[in-house]
Amino acid sequence: MEPEIRQLEEMLRRAMLHSDVAALDALIDDELLFIGPDGRLFTKADDLELHRSGVQQLTHAEWREVLVQVHGATSVSVVTAYLAGVFSGQPFSGLYRYCRTWAQHGDGWRIVGGSVSAIATEAS
């Protein structure tokens, strides 16, 4: 299962980088709860709209480290990433750490929860 989650994380990276709303829709559970870097709560609809509207545009998304733990029908991934782009018209770049919970459904794995935080250094 761990290789499958790693593959899904790569699919997610590409979908985020290209604002591929269809791919994001397939990877994200309808009941998603996600905490953004400023502490705001986002749902799946919020996340898809950020990409659809162009409010969030990534120009660089490099996964530097991916840790995965599988626990039956759930999995936790922790991703350290270098991101650059524009959010609400403001450029940003830096290191970020995602923590995502994936749940296995009958038709595959989907992200059901997560958070992202800016990190000051490359220390993992």
Short mmCIF file of C-alpha atoms in Angstrom, two decimals:
data_model
loop_
_atom_site.label_atom_id
_atom_site.label_comp_id
_atom_site.label_asym_id
_atom_site.label_seq_id
_atom_site.Cartn_x
_atom_site.Cartn_y
_atom_site.Cartn_z
CA MET A 1 0.00 0.00 0.00
CA GLU A 2 2.84 2.44 0.72
CA PRO A 3 3.99 2.52 -2.95
CA GLU A 4 0.40 3.22 -3.99
CA ILE A 5 0.14 6.21 -1.65
CA ARG A 6 3.49 7.52 -2.90
CA GLN A 7 2.18 7.25 -6.47
CA LEU A 8 -1.00 9.09 -5.47
CA GLU A 9 1.08 11.82 -3.83
CA GLU A 10 2.93 12.30 -7.13
CA MET A 11 -0.37 12.44 -9.01
CA LEU A 12 -1.55 15.04 -6.50
CA ARG A 13 1.64 17.08 -6.96
CA ARG A 14 1.14 17.20 -10.73
CA ALA A 15 -2.55 18.03 -10.36
CA MET A 16 -1.78 20.88 -7.96
CA LEU A 17 0.99 22.25 -10.18
CA HIS A 18 -1.25 22.31 -13.25
CA SER A 19 -4.50 23.19 -11.43
CA ASP A 20 -6.00 20.03 -12.92
CA VAL A 21 -9.41 20.28 -11.28
CA ALA A 22 -10.62 16.94 -12.70
CA ALA A 23 -7.62 15.08 -11.24
CA LEU A 24 -7.96 16.91 -7.92
CA ASP A 25 -11.66 16.05 -7.83
CA ALA A 26 -10.79 12.35 -8.20
CA LEU A 27 -8.10 12.43 -5.48
CA ILE A 28 -9.99 14.45 -2.85
CA ASP A 29 -12.87 13.02 -0.84
CA ASP A 30 -16.16 14.93 -0.87
CA GLU A 31 -15.93 15.25 2.94
CA LEU A 32 -12.42 16.77 2.98
CA LEU A 33 -11.42 18.95 5.94
CA PHE A 34 -8.14 20.78 5.32
CA ILE A 35 -6.36 23.42 7.40
CA GLY A 36 -4.45 25.99 5.32
CA PRO A 37 -1.19 27.68 6.30
CA ASP A 38 -3.11 30.57 7.88
CA GLY A 39 -5.32 28.28 9.98
CA ARG A 40 -8.41 28.59 7.78
CA LEU A 41 -10.57 25.53 7.20
CA PHE A 42 -11.07 24.46 3.57
CA THR A 43 -13.49 21.93 2.09
CA LYS A 44 -13.16 20.08 -1.18
CA ALA A 45 -15.31 22.71 -2.89
CA ASP A 46 -13.03 25.46 -1.55
CA ASP A 47 -9.90 23.67 -2.73
CA LEU A 48 -11.24 23.04 -6.22
CA GLU A 49 -12.41 26.65 -6.53
CA LEU A 50 -8.95 27.98 -5.60
CA HIS A 51 -7.58 26.12 -8.62
CA ARG A 52 -10.55 26.67 -10.94
CA SER A 53 -10.60 30.43 -10.34
CA GLY A 54 -6.84 30.94 -10.53
CA VAL A 55 -6.69 32.37 -6.99
CA GLN A 56 -3.97 29.78 -6.34
CA GLN A 57 -1.45 29.17 -9.09
CA LEU A 58 1.65 27.10 -8.47
CA THR A 59 4.68 27.65 -10.67
CA HIS A 60 6.85 25.16 -8.80
CA ALA A 61 5.95 22.14 -6.65
CA GLU A 62 8.82 19.86 -5.64
CA TRP A 63 8.20 17.08 -3.15
CA ARG A 64 11.50 16.82 -1.24
CA GLU A 65 10.51 14.11 1.23
CA VAL A 66 7.47 11.84 1.42
CA LEU A 67 6.85 9.75 4.54
CA VAL A 68 3.97 7.26 4.50
CA GLN A 69 2.39 5.13 7.22
CA VAL A 70 -0.42 2.76 6.30
CA HIS A 71 -2.95 1.77 8.96
CA GLY A 72 -5.40 -0.62 7.36
CA ALA A 73 -7.89 1.37 5.28
CA THR A 74 -6.26 4.68 6.21
CA SER A 75 -2.86 6.15 5.54
CA VAL A 76 -0.99 9.20 6.74
CA SER A 77 1.49 10.98 4.48
CA VAL A 78 3.84 13.76 5.51
CA VAL A 79 5.30 15.67 2.58
CA THR A 80 8.02 18.29 2.75
CA ALA A 81 7.75 20.47 -0.34
CA TYR A 82 9.26 23.51 -1.96
CA LEU A 83 6.42 25.56 -3.44
CA ALA A 84 6.32 28.77 -5.44
CA GLY A 85 3.45 30.58 -7.06
CA VAL A 86 0.77 33.17 -6.49
CA PHE A 87 -2.07 33.17 -3.94
CA SER A 88 -4.70 35.91 -4.13
CA GLY A 89 -2.40 37.99 -6.30
CA GLN A 90 0.54 37.73 -3.89
CA PRO A 91 3.68 35.80 -4.87
CA PHE A 92 4.99 33.23 -2.42
CA SER A 93 7.77 30.67 -2.24
CA GLY A 94 9.30 28.51 0.44
CA LEU A 95 9.28 25.22 2.23
CA TYR A 96 6.01 23.73 3.41
CA ARG A 97 5.00 20.55 5.19
CA TYR A 98 1.76 18.77 4.39
CA CYS A 99 0.14 16.17 6.58
CA ARG A 100 -2.60 14.26 4.76
CA THR A 101 -4.92 11.45 5.76
CA TRP A 102 -5.93 9.13 2.95
CA ALA A 103 -8.87 6.73 3.29
CA GLN A 104 -9.46 3.70 1.13
CA HIS A 105 -12.91 3.42 -0.40
CA GLY A 106 -14.22 0.72 -2.68
CA ASP A 107 -12.97 2.56 -5.74
CA GLY A 108 -9.60 3.74 -4.40
CA TRP A 109 -7.82 6.06 -1.99
CA ARG A 110 -8.91 9.67 -1.37
CA ILE A 111 -7.70 12.49 0.84
CA VAL A 112 -10.12 12.99 3.73
CA GLY A 113 -8.12 15.41 5.87
CA GLY A 114 -4.96 17.39 6.04
CA SER A 115 -3.05 20.52 6.80
CA VAL A 116 -0.14 22.54 5.47
CA SER A 117 2.33 24.70 7.36
CA ALA A 118 5.23 26.87 6.29
CA ILE A 119 8.55 25.65 7.69
CA ALA A 120 11.59 27.82 8.26
CA THR A 121 14.33 25.39 7.28
CA GLU A 122 14.87 22.18 5.38
CA ALA A 123 15.15 20.23 8.62
CA SER A 124 12.80 17.31 8.64
#
